[in-house]
PDB file of C-alpha atoms in Angstrom:
ATOM      1  CA  UNK B1147      34.995  96.387  57.274  1.00  0.00           C
ATOM      2  CA  UNK B1148      35.201  99.384  59.651  1.00  0.00           C
ATOM      3  CA  UNK B1149      37.433 102.238  58.558  1.00  0.00           C
ATOM      4  CA  UNK B1150      38.652 104.757  61.006  1.00  0.00           C
ATOM      5  CA  UNK B1151      39.541 108.241  59.836  1.00  0.00           C
ATOM      6  CA  UNK B1152      43.025 109.233  60.671  1.00  0.00           C
ATOM      7  CA  UNK B1153      44.252 112.782  61.379  1.00  0.00           C
ATOM      8  CA  UNK B1154      46.087 112.661  57.987  1.00  0.00           C
ATOM      9  CA  UNK B1155      42.780 112.530  56.184  1.00  0.00           C
ATOM     10  CA  UNK B1156      41.188 115.297  58.309  1.00  0.00           C
ATOM     11  CA  UNK B1157      42.112 118.033  55.862  1.00  0.00           C
ATOM     12  CA  UNK B1158      40.110 116.312  53.025  1.00  0.00           C
ATOM     13  CA  UNK B1159      37.083 115.736  55.405  1.00  0.00           C
ATOM     14  CA  UNK B1160      37.086 119.202  56.790  1.00  0.00           C
ATOM     15  CA  UNK B1161      37.222 120.724  53.251  1.00  0.00           C
ATOM     16  CA  UNK B1162      34.209 118.656  52.286  1.00  0.00           C
ATOM     17  CA  UNK B1163      30.618 119.334  53.079  1.00  0.00           C
ATOM     18  CA  UNK B1164      29.680 117.675  56.356  1.00  0.00           C
ATOM     19  CA  UNK B1165      25.963 116.895  56.636  1.00  0.00           C
ATOM     20  CA  UNK B1166      24.590 115.642  59.997  1.00  0.00           C
ATOM     21  CA  UNK B1167      22.272 112.789  59.813  1.00  0.00           C
ATOM     22  CA  UNK B1168      18.884 113.664  61.168  1.00  0.00           C
ATOM     23  CA  UNK B1169      15.762 112.020  62.488  1.00  0.00           C
ATOM     24  CA  UNK B1170      13.416 112.323  65.323  1.00  0.00           C
ATOM     25  CA  UNK B1171      15.609 109.977  67.334  1.00  0.00           C
ATOM     26  CA  UNK B1172      19.000 111.375  66.468  1.00  0.00           C
ATOM     27  CA  UNK B1173      21.441 111.961  69.312  1.00  0.00           C
ATOM     28  CA  UNK B1174      22.682 115.548  69.707  1.00  0.00           C
ATOM     29  CA  UNK B1175      26.261 116.650  69.092  1.00  0.00           C
ATOM     30  CA  UNK B1176      28.095 117.396  72.351  1.00  0.00           C
ATOM     31  CA  UNK B1177      30.798 119.939  72.918  1.00  0.00           C
ATOM     32  CA  UNK B1178      32.863 119.475  76.086  1.00  0.00           C
ATOM     33  CA  UNK B1179      36.504 120.296  77.003  1.00  0.00           C
ATOM     34  CA  UNK B1180      37.367 121.729  73.472  1.00  0.00           C
ATOM     35  CA  UNK B1181      36.071 118.551  71.907  1.00  0.00           C
ATOM     36  CA  UNK B1182      33.021 118.331  69.677  1.00  0.00           C
ATOM     37  CA  UNK B1183      31.536 114.830  69.343  1.00  0.00           C
ATOM     38  CA  UNK B1184      29.008 114.272  66.548  1.00  0.00           C
ATOM     39  CA  UNK B1185      27.134 110.860  66.582  1.00  0.00           C
ATOM     40  CA  UNK B1186      26.803 110.670  62.776  1.00  0.00           C
ATOM     41  CA  UNK B1187      27.164 112.596  59.615  1.00  0.00           C
ATOM     42  CA  UNK B1188      27.793 112.431  55.886  1.00  0.00           C
ATOM     43  CA  UNK B1189      30.512 113.984  53.720  1.00  0.00           C
ATOM     44  CA  UNK B1190      29.339 114.991  50.227  1.00  0.00           C
ATOM     45  CA  UNK B1191      31.845 116.248  47.709  1.00  0.00           C
ATOM     46  CA  UNK B1192      32.712 115.984  44.009  1.00  0.00           C
ATOM     47  CA  UNK B1193      33.919 112.396  44.400  1.00  0.00           C
ATOM     48  CA  UNK B1194      30.741 111.089  46.005  1.00  0.00           C
ATOM     49  CA  UNK B1195      29.331 110.607  49.492  1.00  0.00           C
ATOM     50  CA  UNK B1196      30.649 108.859  52.592  1.00  0.00           C
ATOM     51  CA  UNK B1197      28.884 108.170  55.957  1.00  0.00           C
ATOM     52  CA  UNK B1198      30.616 108.445  59.372  1.00  0.00           C
ATOM     53  CA  UNK B1199      29.807 107.781  62.976  1.00  0.00           C
ATOM     54  CA  UNK B1200      31.596 108.778  66.195  1.00  0.00           C
ATOM     55  CA  UNK B1201      33.018 112.003  64.601  1.00  0.00           C
ATOM     56  CA  UNK B1202      35.374 113.728  66.923  1.00  0.00           C
ATOM     57  CA  UNK B1203      36.602 117.310  66.349  1.00  0.00           C
ATOM     58  CA  UNK B1204      39.125 118.989  68.632  1.00  0.00           C
ATOM     59  CA  UNK B1205      39.449 122.773  68.872  1.00  0.00           C
ATOM     60  CA  UNK B1206      42.954 124.249  68.760  1.00  0.00           C
ATOM     61  CA  UNK B1207      44.007 127.442  70.665  1.00  0.00           C
ATOM     62  CA  UNK B1208      42.542 129.622  67.891  1.00  0.00           C
ATOM     63  CA  UNK B1209      39.141 127.895  68.057  1.00  0.00           C
ATOM     64  CA  UNK B1210      39.462 126.120  64.770  1.00  0.00           C
ATOM     65  CA  UNK B1211      38.421 122.500  64.658  1.00  0.00           C
ATOM     66  CA  UNK B1212      40.402 119.522  63.422  1.00  0.00           C
ATOM     67  CA  UNK B1213      38.885 116.140  62.858  1.00  0.00           C
ATOM     68  CA  UNK B1214      40.738 113.682  65.133  1.00  0.00           C
ATOM     69  CA  UNK B1215      38.547 110.651  64.526  1.00  0.00           C
ATOM     70  CA  UNK B1216      35.576 109.103  62.734  1.00  0.00           C
ATOM     71  CA  UNK B1217      34.433 105.717  61.732  1.00  0.00           C
ATOM     72  CA  UNK B1218      33.293 105.169  58.084  1.00  0.00           C
ATOM     73  CA  UNK B1219      30.311 102.997  57.516  1.00  0.00           C
ATOM     74  CA  UNK B1220      29.469 101.220  54.229  1.00  0.00           C
ATOM     75  CA  UNK B1221      26.694 102.721  52.012  1.00  0.00           C
ATOM     76  CA  UNK B1222      23.707 100.440  51.148  1.00  0.00           C
ATOM     77  CA  UNK B1223      23.042  99.566  47.499  1.00  0.00           C
ATOM     78  CA  UNK B1224      20.195 101.506  45.876  1.00  0.00           C
ATOM     79  CA  UNK B1225      18.033  99.778  43.348  1.00  0.00           C
ATOM     80  CA  UNK B1226      15.763 102.671  42.564  1.00  0.00           C
ATOM     81  CA  UNK B1227      14.763 106.214  43.691  1.00  0.00           C
ATOM     82  CA  UNK B1228      11.393 107.526  42.446  1.00  0.00           C
ATOM     83  CA  UNK B1229      10.175 110.969  43.398  1.00  0.00           C
ATOM     84  CA  UNK B1230       6.469 111.829  43.626  1.00  0.00           C
ATOM     85  CA  UNK B1231       5.543 115.562  43.253  1.00  0.00           C
ATOM     86  CA  UNK B1232       2.120 116.805  44.524  1.00  0.00           C
ATOM     87  CA  UNK B1233       1.301 120.422  43.721  1.00  0.00           C
ATOM     88  CA  UNK B1234      -1.952 122.168  44.569  1.00  0.00           C
ATOM     89  CA  UNK B1235      -2.831 125.858  44.605  1.00  0.00           C
ATOM     90  CA  UNK B1236      -1.918 126.118  48.265  1.00  0.00           C
ATOM     91  CA  UNK B1237       0.904 123.562  48.815  1.00  0.00           C
ATOM     92  CA  UNK B1238       3.657 121.520  47.208  1.00  0.00           C
ATOM     93  CA  UNK B1239       5.285 118.322  48.464  1.00  0.00           C
ATOM     94  CA  UNK B1240       7.832 115.878  47.163  1.00  0.00           C
ATOM     95  CA  UNK B1241       8.341 112.345  48.514  1.00  0.00           C
ATOM     96  CA  UNK B1242      11.022 110.008  47.311  1.00  0.00           C
ATOM     97  CA  UNK B1243      10.437 106.244  47.322  1.00  0.00           C
ATOM     98  CA  UNK B1244      13.753 104.424  47.690  1.00  0.00           C
ATOM     99  CA  UNK B1245      14.286 100.690  47.157  1.00  0.00           C
ATOM    100  CA  UNK B1246      17.526  99.002  47.982  1.00  0.00           C
ATOM    101  CA  UNK B1247      19.213  96.344  49.931  1.00  0.00           C
ATOM    102  CA  UNK B1248      21.541  95.865  52.899  1.00  0.00           C
ATOM    103  CA  UNK B1249      24.517  93.573  52.553  1.00  0.00           C
ATOM    104  CA  UNK B1250      23.052  91.060  55.092  1.00  0.00           C
ATOM    105  CA  UNK B1251      19.843  90.974  57.109  1.00  0.00           C
ATOM    106  CA  UNK B1252      21.711  91.338  60.450  1.00  0.00           C
ATOM    107  CA  UNK B1253      22.826  94.979  59.917  1.00  0.00           C
ATOM    108  CA  UNK B1254      20.636  98.012  60.526  1.00  0.00           C
ATOM    109  CA  UNK B1255      20.036 101.081  58.371  1.00  0.00           C
ATOM    110  CA  UNK B1256      21.642 104.184  59.876  1.00  0.00           C
ATOM    111  CA  UNK B1257      20.020 107.658  60.217  1.00  0.00           C
ATOM    112  CA  UNK B1258      19.458 109.033  56.709  1.00  0.00           C
ATOM    113  CA  UNK B1259      21.490 112.167  55.818  1.00  0.00           C
ATOM    114  CA  UNK B1260      19.582 114.586  53.505  1.00  0.00           C
ATOM    115  CA  UNK B1261      20.959 117.852  52.229  1.00  0.00           C
ATOM    116  CA  UNK B1262      20.280 120.320  49.396  1.00  0.00           C
ATOM    117  CA  UNK B1263      22.677 122.680  47.572  1.00  0.00           C
ATOM    118  CA  UNK B1264      21.158 124.825  44.888  1.00  0.00           C
ATOM    119  CA  UNK B1265      19.055 122.435  42.735  1.00  0.00           C
ATOM    120  CA  UNK B1266      20.583 119.123  43.942  1.00  0.00           C
ATOM    121  CA  UNK B1267      19.310 116.991  46.816  1.00  0.00           C
ATOM    122  CA  UNK B1268      21.756 114.489  48.270  1.00  0.00           C
ATOM    123  CA  UNK B1269      20.588 111.515  50.348  1.00  0.00           C
ATOM    124  CA  UNK B1270      23.148 109.285  51.993  1.00  0.00           C
ATOM    125  CA  UNK B1271      21.983 105.891  53.461  1.00  0.00           C
ATOM    126  CA  UNK B1272      24.488 103.682  55.262  1.00  0.00           C
ATOM    127  CA  UNK B1273      24.311 100.409  57.212  1.00  0.00           C
ATOM    128  CA  UNK B1274      25.837  99.275  60.449  1.00  0.00           C
ATOM    129  CA  UNK B1275      28.604  96.777  60.622  1.00  0.00           C
ATOM    130  CA  UNK B1276      28.662  93.505  62.413  1.00  0.00           C
ATOM    131  CA  UNK B1277      31.185  92.884  65.252  1.00  0.00           C
ATOM    132  CA  UNK B1278      34.097  90.505  64.599  1.00  0.00           C
ATOM    133  CA  UNK B1279      32.415  87.715  66.665  1.00  0.00           C
ATOM    134  CA  UNK B1280      29.015  88.097  64.913  1.00  0.00           C
ATOM    135  CA  UNK B1281      27.807  85.949  62.090  1.00  0.00           C
ATOM    136  CA  UNK B1282      24.879  86.260  59.746  1.00  0.00           C
ATOM    137  CA  UNK B1283      23.379  84.401  56.850  1.00  0.00           C
ATOM    138  CA  UNK B1284      24.988  85.667  53.603  1.00  0.00           C
ATOM    139  CA  UNK B1285      21.975  87.038  51.691  1.00  0.00           C
ATOM    140  CA  UNK B1286      20.907  90.422  50.624  1.00  0.00           C
ATOM    141  CA  UNK B1287      18.169  92.092  52.679  1.00  0.00           C
ATOM    142  CA  UNK B1288      15.853  94.422  50.697  1.00  0.00           C
ATOM    143  CA  UNK B1289      14.372  97.605  52.122  1.00  0.00           C
ATOM    144  CA  UNK B1290      11.978 100.273  51.075  1.00  0.00           C
ATOM    145  CA  UNK B1291      11.950 103.864  52.404  1.00  0.00           C
ATOM    146  CA  UNK B1292       9.787 106.858  51.766  1.00  0.00           C
ATOM    147  CA  UNK B1293      11.366 110.273  52.551  1.00  0.00           C
ATOM    148  CA  UNK B1294       9.805 113.681  52.267  1.00  0.00           C
ATOM    149  CA  UNK B1295      12.020 116.371  50.693  1.00  0.00           C
ATOM    150  CA  UNK B1296      11.723 119.958  51.888  1.00  0.00           C
ATOM    151  CA  UNK B1297      10.732 122.042  48.906  1.00  0.00           C
ATOM    152  CA  UNK B1298       9.253 124.922  50.775  1.00  0.00           C
ATOM    153  CA  UNK B1299      10.229 128.189  49.171  1.00  0.00           C
ATOM    154  CA  UNK B1300      11.972 126.640  46.208  1.00  0.00           C
ATOM    155  CA  UNK B1301      11.367 128.180  42.785  1.00  0.00           C
ATOM    156  CA  UNK B1302       9.871 126.286  39.951  1.00  0.00           C
ATOM    157  CA  UNK B1303      12.366 124.115  38.010  1.00  0.00           C
ATOM    158  CA  UNK B1304      14.094 120.863  37.634  1.00  0.00           C
ATOM    159  CA  UNK B1305      15.822 119.340  40.672  1.00  0.00           C
ATOM    160  CA  UNK B1306      18.272 116.484  40.780  1.00  0.00           C
ATOM    161  CA  UNK B1307      18.252 113.887  43.576  1.00  0.00           C
ATOM    162  CA  UNK B1308      21.302 111.700  44.305  1.00  0.00           C
ATOM    163  CA  UNK B1309      20.704 108.702  46.628  1.00  0.00           C
ATOM    164  CA  UNK B1310      24.130 107.305  47.343  1.00  0.00           C
ATOM    165  CA  UNK B1311      25.144 106.781  43.607  1.00  0.00           C
ATOM    166  CA  UNK B1312      21.624 106.618  41.988  1.00  0.00           C
ATOM    167  CA  UNK B1313      20.464 109.840  40.290  1.00  0.00           C
ATOM    168  CA  UNK B1314      16.856 110.912  39.429  1.00  0.00           C
ATOM    169  CA  UNK B1315      15.080 114.221  39.120  1.00  0.00           C
ATOM    170  CA  UNK B1316      11.735 115.945  39.551  1.00  0.00           C
ATOM    171  CA  UNK B1317      10.119 119.124  38.311  1.00  0.00           C
ATOM    172  CA  UNK B1318       8.329 121.830  40.363  1.00  0.00           C
ATOM    173  CA  UNK B1319       5.960 123.661  38.067  1.00  0.00           C
ATOM    174  CA  UNK B1320       4.442 126.113  40.487  1.00  0.00           C
ATOM    175  CA  UNK B1321       6.166 129.023  42.167  1.00  0.00           C
ATOM    176  CA  UNK B1322       6.107 128.971  46.015  1.00  0.00           C
TER     177      UNK B1322
END
């Protein structure tokens, strides 16, 4: 099911944290004629995460933006999220292995949205939706992803990772 964000919900969305989905192939946001169009992004707040595409923000006469439209996409189911920490004297890296499944094989994973606030990393993974005339065999479609987390400059400590609704953690033992 595709949900379209109405102007009535724009206050809730604008008060939340909007994280743009990023990848090497991501389309840029475009500002033209007082309208900012963002191809995809995620909202992360105290109630959870949501993923949107076709986000449209319109500037008013004071230059403030209001969300005038967005399409919500379903999040994929996450089976597991396992971080691997590698620390040497000269470097540190964290990679998270994510296993999950799409609702059907015919949908595509969307660009992954990754953000960090304080000691919490949030990863939001959504799937596309099929059109009304499309059909697909009704079976789950497993996937595996490995994502690097940017830990450069972070102090030693325990960090939480939330992938959609699955939580895990990792420990950095060395100072940057």
